Amino acid sequence: MGRRHQLFIIGKINGRYRQLCAIHAQVHYGEEALERCVDILQILEHNTNRLAIQQELIAAANKSDEFWPAPAPRCSTEYGSESSSEWSECGSEGIHECGIIISPVPFPFLTTCLNIGASFRPDGDYCGLRTSPFHGVFDEGDNDDGITIFDLTDLDSVRYCFVDFVEKYNWRHLKLMTPLPARTYWEAYQRLNGPDEKIPLLRKFHGRKLVAVGALKETWPHGDWQENVSIIGQEQYSLNESPEHAESNMTAAGNAGIAAEKQPTPRSENTVPARIKSLRDHSMDSLLDLLLHSTHRHSDLVAEAEAFPDFVAKLRRRLYDNAATLQPTTPNIDLLYKVLKDEVEIDISVFKKFAASDLPLLIAKLRGGNLRTLNLSNMPELTESDLQQILHIRQAPSGTAKPNDNTSVLATDSVKDCRAIILLETPKISLEFLTEHMGHCDIYHSALFRRPMYTGDQVRDPPVQNPLKALQFAATNTISQLVWVGTRSSQSCNSKLRLENGQFDWSTLKYSVGAYSFLSQDTDHLKYRNFLLDIPSPTAKIVHSFQRLTQYLSKVSYLEDWPAAAARCFATTSNLEDGGYSVGPMSASLYPRFYPMKPVESGKDRILMPGQWAIILVQEAFDDKNQKELDQRAFETSDDEEDKTCLAPEEELKFRPLKRLRYAFVKALSKSDPLKQHLWVTSVSGYVQNVLGGTTDDTEYVKKWWRKQRRYADYYKDTDMDAILGKIYASKELVVHQRVKGERPSNI
């Protein structure tokens, strides 16, 4: 059952339109389809995502013609099956592990952007979907309500359109096989009164161009694409625009065939005929040629040239224009430092002549500046040893151990202030290396983004062994577990489950390890889920994700989808001012909607290792929509006294059930007694201060942001947290240290 819809991203790569990714949404139509479309457009155009998107477009341009499957007619086999059109030809891009074929996802960051925008909002809105093979034909899917298409040819103005080719449930007739604007598609489902300017959702589409018919014809030539002559004005102009005209508007990165995707300013001097160039322009050109091709430093010349206000801008432009051939000489490294020292986002990947051994000096010089994002993508020969040199990763002193084992850790001193490292299309850098040595910042790595994206059909019946082994970024990632504990309203209202002081008697709630006890209707079992967080999670990102997750949980009462929604809550970045549109990798342990996620039963996964943290969420009466509904349930009366489990009115003050969400950040302390597990419980602010320190700029940045946010969960201050943790963690004896204001735990 559903209102099925597919979404695609296309773009012009090396002069030809290509399909880059696709997803299948189970319920997606009408007004909701427009809302999701707006979210996706915001994500694709957001500054935080721009550099990663550019790198995948460059990666697409680097693919040979043999990589791209020939456009095929509609496939007669089941959508997304192994025998579907062109599946076998993309096997080299698929991931085969434990007998499960993971969908070919060659551009996983773009796919993640599409996935998150189409499926999730923190306000409690979630739509189930699955990743489709990137080469899937537009009309081969199980479809009820058309498709949505995004054209990334111009990243400054991403195009969109809706297309209907089935016309199953439409309220009014739509022209088939033609790009439709937002209003036209929406009006197929309900009558709209008034102009676009009077309808808030349609105002968000104002000024946006539609995908050109020529682009659709080139992407899927078997389709009988039609112009929509009924649309006038700008929409009509956009429909008739040819792919060639669209290509002229491409950004440098969208073109994806040039070496330097960043063009800081227009090259106005190229529009001036050479014969009337001023003497100063000739002198500047000669000086730049001298500087870039000399093996000697010309400090005096550079000092004099800096008196001209446009010298640094022209030098930067010349360096990036010649990036593919620029030699890694000491003078050139000095010149690069001069133009990059004040930049926040630095792209080193375009300098193709620079070896790994040439980069540490430049990065070391830049570390004292504003560097926050470092791009090393599309460097297929970059090795782990190279990366160690570039980032000045050093071996920790003997005896230093990671929290989850006894191996040594590495520290990234030279980029300690870097917030993001982009390593897309670097196949020689393994996830294992990243888990050991990184995690202090946002990491963009193709395998990390691709990891959770296997097809929905295959996760319904997986093998006994989970093919997605948990990654632990425990060397620098402080959060390793996310634990949810919940009680149903029937349990919250049952006085037999309460102590005399009104608190829950957690010992009466049996711990259940059944696969679906999470959603069962029984009143005897504790609803409990424990997930390992297998993504790099710097502190700012943890706080950011936690706020999104508590907002989502506070809005929903049906929790079947919440693990998948939680994966999207954590698929963000450390950019706290992103408006909700920055994209990071999704957790593979949280992502699948259909995977039979059993609670962690016993053994090492129910132990919090020394130095690790867990987020504990306790949600009471999670299945009631609001407190009013819970009160009505709590004070109902029953004629049968034996069946009476609801509270009596006189017990209201003491035992009134509350629909509430509370939390605690819990850290395992390094105590020497092997028979006892010492846990320290604190709030968000205590967690941030403990991890980042009490006086750093980062601490104040995160805490200031947190203080501005609306609270969707309260810190769990009650003493019965000891009993809850005793149900969660297997230990002969548990010692819980509650946080006191101003107190810091020992043996940190």
PDB file of N, CA and C in Angstrom, residues 420-461:
ATOM      1  N   ALA A 420      35.907  20.120   9.083  1.00  0.00           N
ATOM      2  CA  ALA A 420      35.481  19.122   8.098  1.00  0.00           C
ATOM      3  C   ALA A 420      36.641  18.765   7.184  1.00  0.00           C
ATOM      4  N   ILE A 421      36.767  17.467   6.873  1.00  0.00           N
ATOM      5  CA  ILE A 421      37.745  16.982   5.906  1.00  0.00           C
ATOM      6  C   ILE A 421      36.985  16.174   4.860  1.00  0.00           C
ATOM      7  N   ILE A 422      37.117  16.578   3.596  1.00  0.00           N
ATOM      8  CA  ILE A 422      36.375  15.945   2.504  1.00  0.00           C
ATOM      9  C   ILE A 422      37.316  15.007   1.765  1.00  0.00           C
ATOM     10  N   LEU A 423      36.981  13.739   1.783  1.00  0.00           N
ATOM     11  CA  LEU A 423      37.824  12.694   1.186  1.00  0.00           C
ATOM     12  C   LEU A 423      37.006  11.828   0.227  1.00  0.00           C
ATOM     13  N   LEU A 424      36.142  12.433  -0.551  1.00  0.00           N
ATOM     14  CA  LEU A 424      35.351  11.688  -1.520  1.00  0.00           C
ATOM     15  C   LEU A 424      36.248  11.183  -2.646  1.00  0.00           C
ATOM     16  N   GLU A 425      35.952   9.981  -3.113  1.00  0.00           N
ATOM     17  CA  GLU A 425      36.720   9.358  -4.195  1.00  0.00           C
ATOM     18  C   GLU A 425      38.202   9.257  -3.847  1.00  0.00           C
ATOM     19  N   THR A 426      38.476   8.747  -2.660  1.00  0.00           N
ATOM     20  CA  THR A 426      39.856   8.418  -2.246  1.00  0.00           C
ATOM     21  C   THR A 426      39.857   6.955  -1.826  1.00  0.00           C
ATOM     22  N   PRO A 427      39.843   6.030  -2.770  1.00  0.00           N
ATOM     23  CA  PRO A 427      39.625   4.605  -2.467  1.00  0.00           C
ATOM     24  C   PRO A 427      40.716   3.961  -1.637  1.00  0.00           C
ATOM     25  N   LYS A 428      41.905   4.559  -1.578  1.00  0.00           N
ATOM     26  CA  LYS A 428      42.982   3.949  -0.800  1.00  0.00           C
ATOM     27  C   LYS A 428      42.947   4.350   0.671  1.00  0.00           C
ATOM     28  N   ILE A 429      41.995   5.207   1.044  1.00  0.00           N
ATOM     29  CA  ILE A 429      41.783   5.558   2.445  1.00  0.00           C
ATOM     30  C   ILE A 429      40.636   4.695   2.959  1.00  0.00           C
ATOM     31  N   SER A 430      40.906   3.819   3.891  1.00  0.00           N
ATOM     32  CA  SER A 430      39.898   2.870   4.366  1.00  0.00           C
ATOM     33  C   SER A 430      39.084   3.449   5.513  1.00  0.00           C
ATOM     34  N   LEU A 431      37.900   2.879   5.702  1.00  0.00           N
ATOM     35  CA  LEU A 431      37.085   3.270   6.847  1.00  0.00           C
ATOM     36  C   LEU A 431      37.768   2.895   8.156  1.00  0.00           C
ATOM     37  N   GLU A 432      38.488   1.791   8.148  1.00  0.00           N
ATOM     38  CA  GLU A 432      39.192   1.372   9.362  1.00  0.00           C
ATOM     39  C   GLU A 432      40.226   2.418   9.778  1.00  0.00           C
ATOM     40  N   PHE A 433      40.919   2.977   8.793  1.00  0.00           N
ATOM     41  CA  PHE A 433      41.889   4.034   9.095  1.00  0.00           C
ATOM     42  C   PHE A 433      41.190   5.248   9.703  1.00  0.00           C
ATOM     43  N   LEU A 434      40.054   5.620   9.136  1.00  0.00           N
ATOM     44  CA  LEU A 434      39.327   6.778   9.645  1.00  0.00           C
ATOM     45  C   LEU A 434      38.823   6.534  11.061  1.00  0.00           C
ATOM     46  N   THR A 435      38.367   5.311  11.342  1.00  0.00           N
ATOM     47  CA  THR A 435      37.862   5.034  12.689  1.00  0.00           C
ATOM     48  C   THR A 435      38.984   5.089  13.717  1.00  0.00           C
ATOM     49  N   GLU A 436      40.185   4.722  13.318  1.00  0.00           N
ATOM     50  CA  GLU A 436      41.305   4.733  14.259  1.00  0.00           C
ATOM     51  C   GLU A 436      41.844   6.135  14.503  1.00  0.00           C
ATOM     52  N   HIS A 437      41.905   6.940  13.452  1.00  0.00           N
ATOM     53  CA  HIS A 437      42.689   8.161  13.538  1.00  0.00           C
ATOM     54  C   HIS A 437      41.890   9.457  13.426  1.00  0.00           C
ATOM     55  N   MET A 438      40.626   9.372  13.054  1.00  0.00           N
ATOM     56  CA  MET A 438      39.858  10.589  12.830  1.00  0.00           C
ATOM     57  C   MET A 438      38.599  10.544  13.697  1.00  0.00           C
ATOM     58  N   GLY A 439      37.681  11.446  13.447  1.00  0.00           N
ATOM     59  CA  GLY A 439      36.440  11.494  14.199  1.00  0.00           C
ATOM     60  C   GLY A 439      36.278  12.782  14.962  1.00  0.00           C
ATOM     61  N   HIS A 440      37.345  13.569  15.045  1.00  0.00           N
ATOM     62  CA  HIS A 440      37.278  14.838  15.758  1.00  0.00           C
ATOM     63  C   HIS A 440      36.554  15.908  14.942  1.00  0.00           C
ATOM     64  N   CYS A 441      36.284  15.614  13.655  1.00  0.00           N
ATOM     65  CA  CYS A 441      35.634  16.588  12.780  1.00  0.00           C
ATOM     66  C   CYS A 441      34.685  15.850  11.848  1.00  0.00           C
ATOM     67  N   ASP A 442      33.920  16.600  11.062  1.00  0.00           N
ATOM     68  CA  ASP A 442      33.038  15.993  10.068  1.00  0.00           C
ATOM     69  C   ASP A 442      33.880  15.368   8.963  1.00  0.00           C
ATOM     70  N   ILE A 443      33.572  14.133   8.615  1.00  0.00           N
ATOM     71  CA  ILE A 443      34.324  13.405   7.592  1.00  0.00           C
ATOM     72  C   ILE A 443      33.393  13.064   6.437  1.00  0.00           C
ATOM     73  N   TYR A 444      33.819  13.427   5.231  1.00  0.00           N
ATOM     74  CA  TYR A 444      33.088  13.087   4.011  1.00  0.00           C
ATOM     75  C   TYR A 444      33.928  12.055   3.260  1.00  0.00           C
ATOM     76  N   HIS A 445      33.480  10.809   3.284  1.00  0.00           N
ATOM     77  CA  HIS A 445      34.200   9.730   2.611  1.00  0.00           C
ATOM     78  C   HIS A 445      33.173   8.898   1.863  1.00  0.00           C
ATOM     79  N   SER A 446      33.465   8.547   0.619  1.00  0.00           N
ATOM     80  CA  SER A 446      32.475   7.874  -0.223  1.00  0.00           C
ATOM     81  C   SER A 446      31.965   6.591   0.408  1.00  0.00           C
ATOM     82  N   ALA A 447      32.847   5.777   0.944  1.00  0.00           N
ATOM     83  CA  ALA A 447      32.423   4.504   1.536  1.00  0.00           C
ATOM     84  C   ALA A 447      31.564   4.729   2.772  1.00  0.00           C
ATOM     85  N   LEU A 448      31.822   5.789   3.510  1.00  0.00           N
ATOM     86  CA  LEU A 448      31.043   6.086   4.707  1.00  0.00           C
ATOM     87  C   LEU A 448      29.615   6.483   4.335  1.00  0.00           C
ATOM     88  N   PHE A 449      29.459   7.271   3.274  1.00  0.00           N
ATOM     89  CA  PHE A 449      28.121   7.654   2.821  1.00  0.00           C
ATOM     90  C   PHE A 449      27.407   6.485   2.144  1.00  0.00           C
ATOM     91  N   ARG A 450      28.168   5.655   1.451  1.00  0.00           N
ATOM     92  CA  ARG A 450      27.555   4.557   0.706  1.00  0.00           C
ATOM     93  C   ARG A 450      27.122   3.407   1.618  1.00  0.00           C
ATOM     94  N   ARG A 451      27.706   3.322   2.786  1.00  0.00           N
ATOM     95  CA  ARG A 451      27.591   2.145   3.644  1.00  0.00           C
ATOM     96  C   ARG A 451      26.158   1.715   3.961  1.00  0.00           C
ATOM     97  N   PRO A 452      25.249   2.604   4.321  1.00  0.00           N
ATOM     98  CA  PRO A 452      23.902   2.126   4.675  1.00  0.00           C
ATOM     99  C   PRO A 452      22.972   1.911   3.490  1.00  0.00           C
ATOM    100  N   MET A 453      23.434   2.175   2.262  1.00  0.00           N
ATOM    101  CA  MET A 453      22.504   2.247   1.137  1.00  0.00           C
ATOM    102  C   MET A 453      22.402   0.935   0.379  1.00  0.00           C
ATOM    103  N   TYR A 454      21.724  -0.022   0.986  1.00  0.00           N
ATOM    104  CA  TYR A 454      21.397  -1.239   0.277  1.00  0.00           C
ATOM    105  C   TYR A 454      19.906  -1.243   0.012  1.00  0.00           C
ATOM    106  N   THR A 455      19.451  -2.087  -0.917  1.00  0.00           N
ATOM    107  CA  THR A 455      18.072  -2.004  -1.374  1.00  0.00           C
ATOM    108  C   THR A 455      17.112  -2.539  -0.336  1.00  0.00           C
ATOM    109  N   GLY A 456      15.908  -1.973  -0.322  1.00  0.00           N
ATOM    110  CA  GLY A 456      14.893  -2.370   0.646  1.00  0.00           C
ATOM    111  C   GLY A 456      14.503  -3.826   0.510  1.00  0.00           C
ATOM    112  N   ASP A 457      14.439  -4.369  -0.729  1.00  0.00           N
ATOM    113  CA  ASP A 457      14.035  -5.755  -0.911  1.00  0.00           C
ATOM    114  C   ASP A 457      14.982  -6.706  -0.202  1.00  0.00           C
ATOM    115  N   GLN A 458      16.275  -6.367  -0.139  1.00  0.00           N
ATOM    116  CA  GLN A 458      17.244  -7.291   0.430  1.00  0.00           C
ATOM    117  C   GLN A 458      17.329  -7.185   1.947  1.00  0.00           C
ATOM    118  N   VAL A 459      16.981  -6.035   2.518  1.00  0.00           N
ATOM    119  CA  VAL A 459      17.053  -5.950   3.970  1.00  0.00           C
ATOM    120  C   VAL A 459      15.836  -6.572   4.635  1.00  0.00           C
ATOM    121  N   ARG A 460      14.797  -6.888   3.870  1.00  0.00           N
ATOM    122  CA  ARG A 460      13.643  -7.540   4.475  1.00  0.00           C
ATOM    123  C   ARG A 460      13.976  -8.965   4.904  1.00  0.00           C
ATOM    124  N   ASP A 461      14.893  -9.599   4.211  1.00  0.00           N
ATOM    125  CA  ASP A 461      15.232 -10.984   4.529  1.00  0.00           C
ATOM    126  C   ASP A 461      16.741 -11.156   4.486  1.00  0.00           C
TER     127      ASP A 461
END
